[in-house]
GROMACS .gro file of C-alpha atoms in nm:
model
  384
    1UNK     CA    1  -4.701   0.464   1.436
    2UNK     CA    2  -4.376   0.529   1.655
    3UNK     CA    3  -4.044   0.506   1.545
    4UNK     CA    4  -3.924   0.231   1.810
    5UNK     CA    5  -4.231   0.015   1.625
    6UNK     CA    6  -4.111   0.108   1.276
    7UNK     CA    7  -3.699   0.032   1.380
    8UNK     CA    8  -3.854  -0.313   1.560
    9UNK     CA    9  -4.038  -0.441   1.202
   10UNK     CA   10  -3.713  -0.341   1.037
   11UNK     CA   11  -3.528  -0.543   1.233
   12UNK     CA   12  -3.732  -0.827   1.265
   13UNK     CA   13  -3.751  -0.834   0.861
   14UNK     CA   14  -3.361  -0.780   0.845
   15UNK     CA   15  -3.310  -1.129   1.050
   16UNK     CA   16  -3.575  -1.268   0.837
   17UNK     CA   17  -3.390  -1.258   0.551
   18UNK     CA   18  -3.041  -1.334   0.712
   19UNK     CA   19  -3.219  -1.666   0.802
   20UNK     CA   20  -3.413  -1.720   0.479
   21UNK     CA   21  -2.995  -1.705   0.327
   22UNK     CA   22  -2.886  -1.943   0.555
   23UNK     CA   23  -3.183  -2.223   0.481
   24UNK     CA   24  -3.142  -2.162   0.137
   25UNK     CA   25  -2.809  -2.299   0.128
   26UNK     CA   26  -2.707  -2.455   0.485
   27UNK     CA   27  -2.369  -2.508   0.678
   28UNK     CA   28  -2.172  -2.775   0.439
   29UNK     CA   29  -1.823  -2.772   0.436
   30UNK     CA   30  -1.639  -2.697   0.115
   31UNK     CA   31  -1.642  -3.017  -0.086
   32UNK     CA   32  -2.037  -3.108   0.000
   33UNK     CA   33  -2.087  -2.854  -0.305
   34UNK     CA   34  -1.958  -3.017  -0.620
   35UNK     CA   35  -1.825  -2.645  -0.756
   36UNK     CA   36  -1.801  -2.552  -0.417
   37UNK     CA   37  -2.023  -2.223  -0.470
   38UNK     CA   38  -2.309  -2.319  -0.250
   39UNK     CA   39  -1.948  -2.256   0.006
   40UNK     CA   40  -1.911  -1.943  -0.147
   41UNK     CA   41  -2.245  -1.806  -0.036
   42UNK     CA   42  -2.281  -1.931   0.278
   43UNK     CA   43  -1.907  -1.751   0.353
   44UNK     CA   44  -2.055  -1.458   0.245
   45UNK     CA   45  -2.366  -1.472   0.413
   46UNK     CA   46  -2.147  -1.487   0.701
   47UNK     CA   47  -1.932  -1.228   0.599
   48UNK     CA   48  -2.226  -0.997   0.574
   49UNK     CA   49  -2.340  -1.044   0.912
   50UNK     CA   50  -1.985  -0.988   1.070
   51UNK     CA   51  -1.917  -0.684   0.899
   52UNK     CA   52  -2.287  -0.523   0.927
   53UNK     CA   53  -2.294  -0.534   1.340
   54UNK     CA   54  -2.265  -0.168   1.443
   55UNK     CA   55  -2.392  -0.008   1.121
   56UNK     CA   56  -2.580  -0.078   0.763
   57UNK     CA   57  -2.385  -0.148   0.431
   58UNK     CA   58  -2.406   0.173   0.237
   59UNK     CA   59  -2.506  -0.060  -0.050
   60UNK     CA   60  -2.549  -0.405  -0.075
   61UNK     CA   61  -2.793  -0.466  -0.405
   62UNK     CA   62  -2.881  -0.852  -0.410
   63UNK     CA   63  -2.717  -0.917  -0.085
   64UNK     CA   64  -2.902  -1.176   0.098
   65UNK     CA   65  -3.200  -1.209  -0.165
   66UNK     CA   66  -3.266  -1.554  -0.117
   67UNK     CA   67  -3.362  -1.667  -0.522
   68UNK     CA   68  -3.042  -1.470  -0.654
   69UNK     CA   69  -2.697  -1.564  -0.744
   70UNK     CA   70  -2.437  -1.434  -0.504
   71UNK     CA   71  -2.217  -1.393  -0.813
   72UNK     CA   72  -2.502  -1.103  -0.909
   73UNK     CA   73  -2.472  -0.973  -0.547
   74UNK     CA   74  -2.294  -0.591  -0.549
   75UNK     CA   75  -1.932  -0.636  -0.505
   76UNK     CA   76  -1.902  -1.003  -0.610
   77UNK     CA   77  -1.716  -1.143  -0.905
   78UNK     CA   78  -1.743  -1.485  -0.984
   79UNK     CA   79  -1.555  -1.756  -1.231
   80UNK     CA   80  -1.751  -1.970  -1.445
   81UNK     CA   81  -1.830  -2.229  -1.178
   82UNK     CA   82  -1.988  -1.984  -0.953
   83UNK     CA   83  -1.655  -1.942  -0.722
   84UNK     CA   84  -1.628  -1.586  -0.589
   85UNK     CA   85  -1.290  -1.480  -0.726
   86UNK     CA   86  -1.316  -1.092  -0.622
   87UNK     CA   87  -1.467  -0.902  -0.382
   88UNK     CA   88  -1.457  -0.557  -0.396
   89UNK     CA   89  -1.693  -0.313  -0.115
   90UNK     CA   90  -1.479  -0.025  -0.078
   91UNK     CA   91  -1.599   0.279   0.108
   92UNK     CA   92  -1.959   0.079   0.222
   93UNK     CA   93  -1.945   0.177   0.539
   94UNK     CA   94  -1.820  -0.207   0.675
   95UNK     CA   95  -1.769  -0.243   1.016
   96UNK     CA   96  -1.619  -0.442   1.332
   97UNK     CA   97  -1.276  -0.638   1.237
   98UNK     CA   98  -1.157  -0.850   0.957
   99UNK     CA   99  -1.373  -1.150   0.925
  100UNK     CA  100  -1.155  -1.478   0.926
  101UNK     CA  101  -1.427  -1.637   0.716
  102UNK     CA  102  -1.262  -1.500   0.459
  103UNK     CA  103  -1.026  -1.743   0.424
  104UNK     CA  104  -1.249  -2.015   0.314
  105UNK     CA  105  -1.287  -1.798  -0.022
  106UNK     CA  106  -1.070  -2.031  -0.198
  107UNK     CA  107  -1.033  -1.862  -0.498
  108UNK     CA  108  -1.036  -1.502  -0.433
  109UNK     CA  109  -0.791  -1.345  -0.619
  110UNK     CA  110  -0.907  -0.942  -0.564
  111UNK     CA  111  -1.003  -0.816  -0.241
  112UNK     CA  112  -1.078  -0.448  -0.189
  113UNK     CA  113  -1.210  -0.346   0.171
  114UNK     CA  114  -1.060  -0.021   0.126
  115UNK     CA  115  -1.228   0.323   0.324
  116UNK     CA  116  -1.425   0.136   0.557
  117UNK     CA  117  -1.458   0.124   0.976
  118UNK     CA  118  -1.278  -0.172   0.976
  119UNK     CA  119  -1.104  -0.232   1.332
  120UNK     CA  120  -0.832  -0.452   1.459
  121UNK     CA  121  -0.542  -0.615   1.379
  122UNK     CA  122  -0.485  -0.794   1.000
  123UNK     CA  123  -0.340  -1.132   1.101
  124UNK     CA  124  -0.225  -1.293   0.743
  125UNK     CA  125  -0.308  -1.629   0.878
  126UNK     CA  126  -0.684  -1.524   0.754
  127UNK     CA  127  -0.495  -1.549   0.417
  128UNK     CA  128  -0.360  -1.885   0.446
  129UNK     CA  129  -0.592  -2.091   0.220
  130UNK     CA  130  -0.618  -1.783  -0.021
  131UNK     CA  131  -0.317  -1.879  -0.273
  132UNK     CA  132  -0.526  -1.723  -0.547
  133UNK     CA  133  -0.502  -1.391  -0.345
  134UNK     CA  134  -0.289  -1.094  -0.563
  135UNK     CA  135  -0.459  -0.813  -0.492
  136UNK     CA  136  -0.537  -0.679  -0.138
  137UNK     CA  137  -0.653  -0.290  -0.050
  138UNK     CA  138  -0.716  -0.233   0.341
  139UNK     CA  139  -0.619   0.121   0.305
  140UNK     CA  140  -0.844   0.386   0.492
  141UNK     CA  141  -1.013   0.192   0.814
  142UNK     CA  142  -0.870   0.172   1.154
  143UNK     CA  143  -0.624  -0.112   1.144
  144UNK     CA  144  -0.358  -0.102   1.430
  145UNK     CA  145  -0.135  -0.419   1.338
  146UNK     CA  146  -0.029  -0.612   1.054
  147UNK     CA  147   0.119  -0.988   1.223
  148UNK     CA  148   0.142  -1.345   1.105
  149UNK     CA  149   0.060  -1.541   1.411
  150UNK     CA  150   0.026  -1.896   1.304
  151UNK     CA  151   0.112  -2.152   1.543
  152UNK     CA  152   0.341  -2.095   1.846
  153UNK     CA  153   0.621  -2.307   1.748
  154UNK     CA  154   0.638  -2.101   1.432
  155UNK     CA  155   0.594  -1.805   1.583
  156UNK     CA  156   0.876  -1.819   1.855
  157UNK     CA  157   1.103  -1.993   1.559
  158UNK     CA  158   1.021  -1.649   1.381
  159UNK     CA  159   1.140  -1.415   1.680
  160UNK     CA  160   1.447  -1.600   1.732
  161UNK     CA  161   1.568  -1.436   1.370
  162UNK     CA  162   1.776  -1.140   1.455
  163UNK     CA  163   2.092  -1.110   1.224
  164UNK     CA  164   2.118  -1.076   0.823
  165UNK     CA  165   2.289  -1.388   0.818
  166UNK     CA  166   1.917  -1.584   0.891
  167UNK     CA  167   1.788  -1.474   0.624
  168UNK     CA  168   2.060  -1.624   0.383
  169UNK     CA  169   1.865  -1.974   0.444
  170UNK     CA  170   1.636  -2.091   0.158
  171UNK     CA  171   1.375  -1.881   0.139
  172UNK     CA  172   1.136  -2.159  -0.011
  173UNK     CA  173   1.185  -2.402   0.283
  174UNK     CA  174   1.140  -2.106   0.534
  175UNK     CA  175   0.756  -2.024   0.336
  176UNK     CA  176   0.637  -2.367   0.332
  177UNK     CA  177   0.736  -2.352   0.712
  178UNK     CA  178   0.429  -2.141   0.733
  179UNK     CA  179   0.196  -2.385   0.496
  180UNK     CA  180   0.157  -2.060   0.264
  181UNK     CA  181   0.261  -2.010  -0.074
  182UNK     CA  182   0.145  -1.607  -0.164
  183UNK     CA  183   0.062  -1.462  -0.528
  184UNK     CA  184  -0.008  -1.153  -0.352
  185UNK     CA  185   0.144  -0.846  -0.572
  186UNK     CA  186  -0.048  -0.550  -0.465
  187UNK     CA  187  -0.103  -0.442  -0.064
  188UNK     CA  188  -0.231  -0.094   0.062
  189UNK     CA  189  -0.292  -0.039   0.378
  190UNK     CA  190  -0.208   0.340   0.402
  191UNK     CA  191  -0.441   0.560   0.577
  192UNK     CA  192  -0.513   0.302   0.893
  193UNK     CA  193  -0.371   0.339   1.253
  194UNK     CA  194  -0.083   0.080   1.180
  195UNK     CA  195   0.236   0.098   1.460
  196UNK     CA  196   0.382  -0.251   1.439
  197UNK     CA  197   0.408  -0.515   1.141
  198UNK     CA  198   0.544  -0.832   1.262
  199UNK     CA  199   0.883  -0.976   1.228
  200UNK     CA  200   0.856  -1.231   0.883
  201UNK     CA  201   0.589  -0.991   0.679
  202UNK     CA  202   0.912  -0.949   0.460
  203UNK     CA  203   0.987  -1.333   0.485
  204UNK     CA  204   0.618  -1.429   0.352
  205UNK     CA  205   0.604  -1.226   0.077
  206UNK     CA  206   0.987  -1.214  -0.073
  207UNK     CA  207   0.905  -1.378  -0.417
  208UNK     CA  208   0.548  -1.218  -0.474
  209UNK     CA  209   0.523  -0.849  -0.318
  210UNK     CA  210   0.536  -0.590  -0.596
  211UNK     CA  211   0.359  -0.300  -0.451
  212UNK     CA  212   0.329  -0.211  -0.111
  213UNK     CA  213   0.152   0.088   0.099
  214UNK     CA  214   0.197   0.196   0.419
  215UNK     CA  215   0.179   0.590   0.414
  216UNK     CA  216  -0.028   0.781   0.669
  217UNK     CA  217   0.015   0.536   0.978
  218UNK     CA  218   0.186   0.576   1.285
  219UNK     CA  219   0.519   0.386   1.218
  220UNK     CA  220   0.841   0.389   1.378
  221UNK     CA  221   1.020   0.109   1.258
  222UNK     CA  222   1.035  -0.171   1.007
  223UNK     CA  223   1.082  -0.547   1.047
  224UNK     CA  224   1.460  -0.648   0.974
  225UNK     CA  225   1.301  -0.895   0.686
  226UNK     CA  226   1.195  -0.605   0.468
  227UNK     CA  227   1.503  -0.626   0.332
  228UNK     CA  228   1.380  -1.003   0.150
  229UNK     CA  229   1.151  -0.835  -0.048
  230UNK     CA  230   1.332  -0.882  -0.384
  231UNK     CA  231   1.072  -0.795  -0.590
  232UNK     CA  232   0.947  -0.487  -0.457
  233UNK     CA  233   0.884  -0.196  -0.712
  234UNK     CA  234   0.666   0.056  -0.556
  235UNK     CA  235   0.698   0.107  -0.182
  236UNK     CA  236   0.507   0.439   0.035
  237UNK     CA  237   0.587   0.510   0.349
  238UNK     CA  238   0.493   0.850   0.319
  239UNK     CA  239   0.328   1.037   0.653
  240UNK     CA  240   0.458   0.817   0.922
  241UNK     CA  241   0.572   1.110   1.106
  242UNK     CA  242   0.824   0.907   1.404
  243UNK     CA  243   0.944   0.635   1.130
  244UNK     CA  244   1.330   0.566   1.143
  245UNK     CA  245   1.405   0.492   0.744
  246UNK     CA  246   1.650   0.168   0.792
  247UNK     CA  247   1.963   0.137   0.569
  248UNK     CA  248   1.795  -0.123   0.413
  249UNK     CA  249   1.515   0.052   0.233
  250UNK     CA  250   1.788   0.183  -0.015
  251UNK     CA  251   1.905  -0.168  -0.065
  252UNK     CA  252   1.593  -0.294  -0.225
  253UNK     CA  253   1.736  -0.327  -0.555
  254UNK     CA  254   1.386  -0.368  -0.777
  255UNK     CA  255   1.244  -0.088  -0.664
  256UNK     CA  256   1.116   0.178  -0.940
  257UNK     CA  257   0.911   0.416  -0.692
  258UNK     CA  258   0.997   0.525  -0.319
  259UNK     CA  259   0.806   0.755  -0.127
  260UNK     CA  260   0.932   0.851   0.247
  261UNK     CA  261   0.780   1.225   0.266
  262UNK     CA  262   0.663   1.347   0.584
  263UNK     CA  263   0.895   1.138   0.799
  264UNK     CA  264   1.244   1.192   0.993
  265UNK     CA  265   1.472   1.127   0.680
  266UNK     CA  266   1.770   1.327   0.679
  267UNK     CA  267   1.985   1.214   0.399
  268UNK     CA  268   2.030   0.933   0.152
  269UNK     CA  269   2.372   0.691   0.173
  270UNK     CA  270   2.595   0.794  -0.114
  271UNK     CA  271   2.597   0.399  -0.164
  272UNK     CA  272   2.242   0.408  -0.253
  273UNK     CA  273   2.349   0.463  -0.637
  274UNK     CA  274   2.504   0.133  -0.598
  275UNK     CA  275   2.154  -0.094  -0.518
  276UNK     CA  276   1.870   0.187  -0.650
  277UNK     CA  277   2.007   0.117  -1.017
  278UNK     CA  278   1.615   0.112  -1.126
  279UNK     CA  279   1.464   0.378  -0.924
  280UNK     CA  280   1.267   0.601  -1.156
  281UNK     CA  281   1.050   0.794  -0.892
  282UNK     CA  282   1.198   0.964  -0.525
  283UNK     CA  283   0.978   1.177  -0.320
  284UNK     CA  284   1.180   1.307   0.035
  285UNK     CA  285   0.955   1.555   0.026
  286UNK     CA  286   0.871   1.739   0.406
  287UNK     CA  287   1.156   1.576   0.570
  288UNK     CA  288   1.455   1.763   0.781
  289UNK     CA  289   1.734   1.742   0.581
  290UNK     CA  290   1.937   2.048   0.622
  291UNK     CA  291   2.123   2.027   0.345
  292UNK     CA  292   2.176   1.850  -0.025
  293UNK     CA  293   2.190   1.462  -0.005
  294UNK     CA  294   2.470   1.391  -0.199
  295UNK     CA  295   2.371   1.032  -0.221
  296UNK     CA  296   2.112   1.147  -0.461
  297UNK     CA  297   2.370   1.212  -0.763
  298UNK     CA  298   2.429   0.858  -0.785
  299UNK     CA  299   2.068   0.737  -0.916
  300UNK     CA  300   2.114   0.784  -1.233
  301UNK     CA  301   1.768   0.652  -1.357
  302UNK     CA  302   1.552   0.893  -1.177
  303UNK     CA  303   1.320   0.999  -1.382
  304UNK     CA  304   1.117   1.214  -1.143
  305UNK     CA  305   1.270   1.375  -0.795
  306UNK     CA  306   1.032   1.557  -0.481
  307UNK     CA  307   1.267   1.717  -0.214
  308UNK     CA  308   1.000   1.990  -0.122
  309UNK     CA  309   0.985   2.154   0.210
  310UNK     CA  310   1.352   2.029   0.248
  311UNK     CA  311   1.554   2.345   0.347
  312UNK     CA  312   1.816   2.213   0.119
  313UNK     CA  313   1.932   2.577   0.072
  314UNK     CA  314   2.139   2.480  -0.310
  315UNK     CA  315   2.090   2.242  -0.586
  316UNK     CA  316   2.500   2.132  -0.638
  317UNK     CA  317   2.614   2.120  -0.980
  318UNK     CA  318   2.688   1.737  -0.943
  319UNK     CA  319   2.315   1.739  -0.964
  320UNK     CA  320   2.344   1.754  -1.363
  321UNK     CA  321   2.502   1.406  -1.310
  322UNK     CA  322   2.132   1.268  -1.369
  323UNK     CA  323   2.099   1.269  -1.684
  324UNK     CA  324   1.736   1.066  -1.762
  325UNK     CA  325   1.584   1.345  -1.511
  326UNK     CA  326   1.287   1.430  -1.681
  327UNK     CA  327   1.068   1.652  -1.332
  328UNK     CA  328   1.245   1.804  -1.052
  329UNK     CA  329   1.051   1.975  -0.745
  330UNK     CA  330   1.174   2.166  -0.509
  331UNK     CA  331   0.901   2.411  -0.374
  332UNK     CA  332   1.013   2.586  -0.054
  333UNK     CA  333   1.355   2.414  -0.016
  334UNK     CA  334   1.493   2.756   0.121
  335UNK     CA  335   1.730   2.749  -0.188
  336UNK     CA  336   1.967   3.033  -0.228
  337UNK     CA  337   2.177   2.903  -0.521
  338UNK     CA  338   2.072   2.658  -0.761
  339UNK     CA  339   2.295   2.494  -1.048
  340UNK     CA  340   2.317   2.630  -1.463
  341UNK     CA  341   2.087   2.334  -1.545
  342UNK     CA  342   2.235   2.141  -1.832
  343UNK     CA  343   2.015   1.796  -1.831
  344UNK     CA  344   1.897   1.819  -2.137
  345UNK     CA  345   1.600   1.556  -2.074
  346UNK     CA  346   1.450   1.780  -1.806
  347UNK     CA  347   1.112   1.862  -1.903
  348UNK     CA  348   0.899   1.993  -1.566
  349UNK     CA  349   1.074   2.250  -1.324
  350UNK     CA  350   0.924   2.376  -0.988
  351UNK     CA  351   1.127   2.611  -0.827
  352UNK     CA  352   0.843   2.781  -0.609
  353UNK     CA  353   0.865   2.968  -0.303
  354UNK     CA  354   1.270   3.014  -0.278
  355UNK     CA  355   1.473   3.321  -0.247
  356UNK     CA  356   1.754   3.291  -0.557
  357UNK     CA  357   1.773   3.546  -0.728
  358UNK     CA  358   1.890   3.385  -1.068
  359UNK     CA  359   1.797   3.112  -1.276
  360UNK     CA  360   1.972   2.990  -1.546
  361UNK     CA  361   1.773   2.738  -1.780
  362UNK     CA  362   1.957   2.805  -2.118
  363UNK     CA  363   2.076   2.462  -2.143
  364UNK     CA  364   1.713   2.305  -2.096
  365UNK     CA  365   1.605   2.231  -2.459
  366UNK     CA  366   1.339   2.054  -2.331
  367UNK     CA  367   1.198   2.220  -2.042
  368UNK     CA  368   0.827   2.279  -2.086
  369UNK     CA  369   0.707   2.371  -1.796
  370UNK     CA  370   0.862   2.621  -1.496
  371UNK     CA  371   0.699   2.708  -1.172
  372UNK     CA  372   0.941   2.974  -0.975
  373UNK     CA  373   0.933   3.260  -0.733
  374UNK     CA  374   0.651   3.474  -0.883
  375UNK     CA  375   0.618   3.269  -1.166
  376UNK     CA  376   0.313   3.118  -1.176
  377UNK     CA  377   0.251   2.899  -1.471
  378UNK     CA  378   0.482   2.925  -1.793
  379UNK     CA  379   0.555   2.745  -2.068
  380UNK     CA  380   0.913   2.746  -2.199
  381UNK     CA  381   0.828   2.829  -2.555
  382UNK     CA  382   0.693   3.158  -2.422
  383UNK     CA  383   1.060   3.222  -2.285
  384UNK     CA  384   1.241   3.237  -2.580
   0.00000   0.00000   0.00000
């Protein structure tokens, strides 16, 4: 029996099924379905044949199986009436771009497409119906754009925003503008091909965004409205090796964790101290400072500072200023001179691959761990 024979049954049984899926519960729109999950199959009977073009799901137990519950199908979370409130198919080898069927999931709350093929740009109109929506992971496929499109009128309206000033108008009224009123928290799209996010992504999600990832793209710059997103706590924007770091990243005043290694940072505005009063976590590593960012001093609720592969060359003594510093890493920083470390909270010290020739740590009472020169791996208690 050939293989072209074998590959022609397999396909013939493949459509077989896709069909059987569809009779079994046929095009209705939402509210023919009196819980409205007979809609939630059919979407994802749909949703299975978009993404499945070029290639096979690496798994998809139940999928399709025409006397099973799609809330049983791999993946696929429901609520008690049947609605599909997550779905969650990361790294399952999902293909072609991001369905826009997806926006008839009315109560999805979790989606995770995450280290996929996925192609394309991410329009958020998709998301428009999805108020439910907190959670979305794109991260690792082969996404190029992140836009809002909507209508033309809103569209050009958006464009025509330019100065800080236009954003001082209600954000509320400016939202319900674009018929959409997010939830979503949690967005990670690191690891894609991203070089452009349109101009109101910070606009959309001012009042909701608390997590956001964008390392290992190919930025360069960031939309003005960034600076709306009020609630922001953890933002990466790690690897984007051409990204200019706007002023206005250090004025996002809720944020507890900022990553910008790996970029073309070369210092922090000494009036960073002044809107970073939570930041707990910095990493600057890999980026071509020259020397010590004095700006740094003023964040006095860092808890945990990367400024590796900086060629900072010395640590000043201001640097004691932080005082709730509990890990600093410098590996590689070309540091000649560092400071007589006196913050007594400092707990984790890496100090690797620098040419000082002193250290003094006497005024560490809690140091546990130190990494430097041709130390490899010491506790503190074996120091004294």
């Amino acid at each position: 029996m050939s293989f072209n024979f074998i590959w022609l049954v397999l396909q013939l049984c493949s459509n077989f099924l896709l069909v059987f899926a569809s009779l079994m519960c046929p095009s209705v729109d939402e509210n023919s379905c009196s819980s409205g999950s007979c809609f939630d199959r059919e979407i994802l009977v749909e949703f299975y044949k978009d993404t499945s073009l070029s290639s096979h799901w690496k798994r998809a137990p139940g999928w399709l199986e025409a006397f099973s519950s799609h809330c049983d199908w791999f993946g696929v979370t429901c609520d008690s009436a049947q609605r599909v409130t997550s779905l969650q198919l990361s790294n399952n080898q999902l293909s072609g771009s991001l369905p826009s069927i997806l926006q008839h999931l009315s109560q999805l709350s979790i989606l995770d497409l995450s280290e996929n093929q996925l192609v394309g740009e991410v329009d958020f109109v998709i998301f428009n119906n999805l108020s439910n929506l907190s959670y979305l992971n794109l991260g690792g496929n082969y996404f190029t754009s992140l836009s809002f499109s909507g209508d033309t009128l809103k569209r050009q309206w958006i464009d025509e925003i330019h100065d800080h000033d236009a954003f001082d108008v209600d954000e509320r009224s400016k939202r319900e503008s674009f018929d959409w009123e997010p939830k979503l928290e949690f967005l990670n799209v690191s690891s894609n091909s991203v070089t452009q996010i349109g101009s109101s992504f910070g606009l959309l999600l001012s009042s909701t965004l608390k997590s956001l990832n964008l390392s290992h793209n190919f930025l360069e710059g960031l939309p003005s409205s960034f600076q709306n997103l009020n609630f922001l706590q953890q933002l990466d924007l790690s690897n984007n090796p051409s990204l200019k770091v706007h002023d206005f990243i250090w004025e996002l005043s809720s944020l507890k964790s900022l990553k910008i290694s790996e970029n073309t940072l070369k210092t922090v505005p000494e009036t960073a101290g002044q809107t970073l009063f939570q930041i707990e976590e910095l990493d600057l590593s890999r980026n071509p400072m020259g020397t010590f960012p004095m700006g740094l001093v003023q964040l006095l609720s860092l808890r945990k500072l990367d400024l590796s592969f900086c060629d900072l060359y010395l640590v000043p003594e201001e640097f004691n200023q932080l005082d709730n510093l509990k890990e600093f890493i410098c590996r590689d920083c070309s540091l000649t001179k560092t400071p007589n470390w006196s913050i007594s909270s400092l707990s984790k010290l890496i100090l690797l691959d620098n040419p000082f020739t002193s250290l003094n740590i006497s005024s560490l009472p809690n140091l546990a761990w130190l990494w430097s020169n041709s130390i490899d791996y010491i506790p503190y208690s074996a120091l004294i």
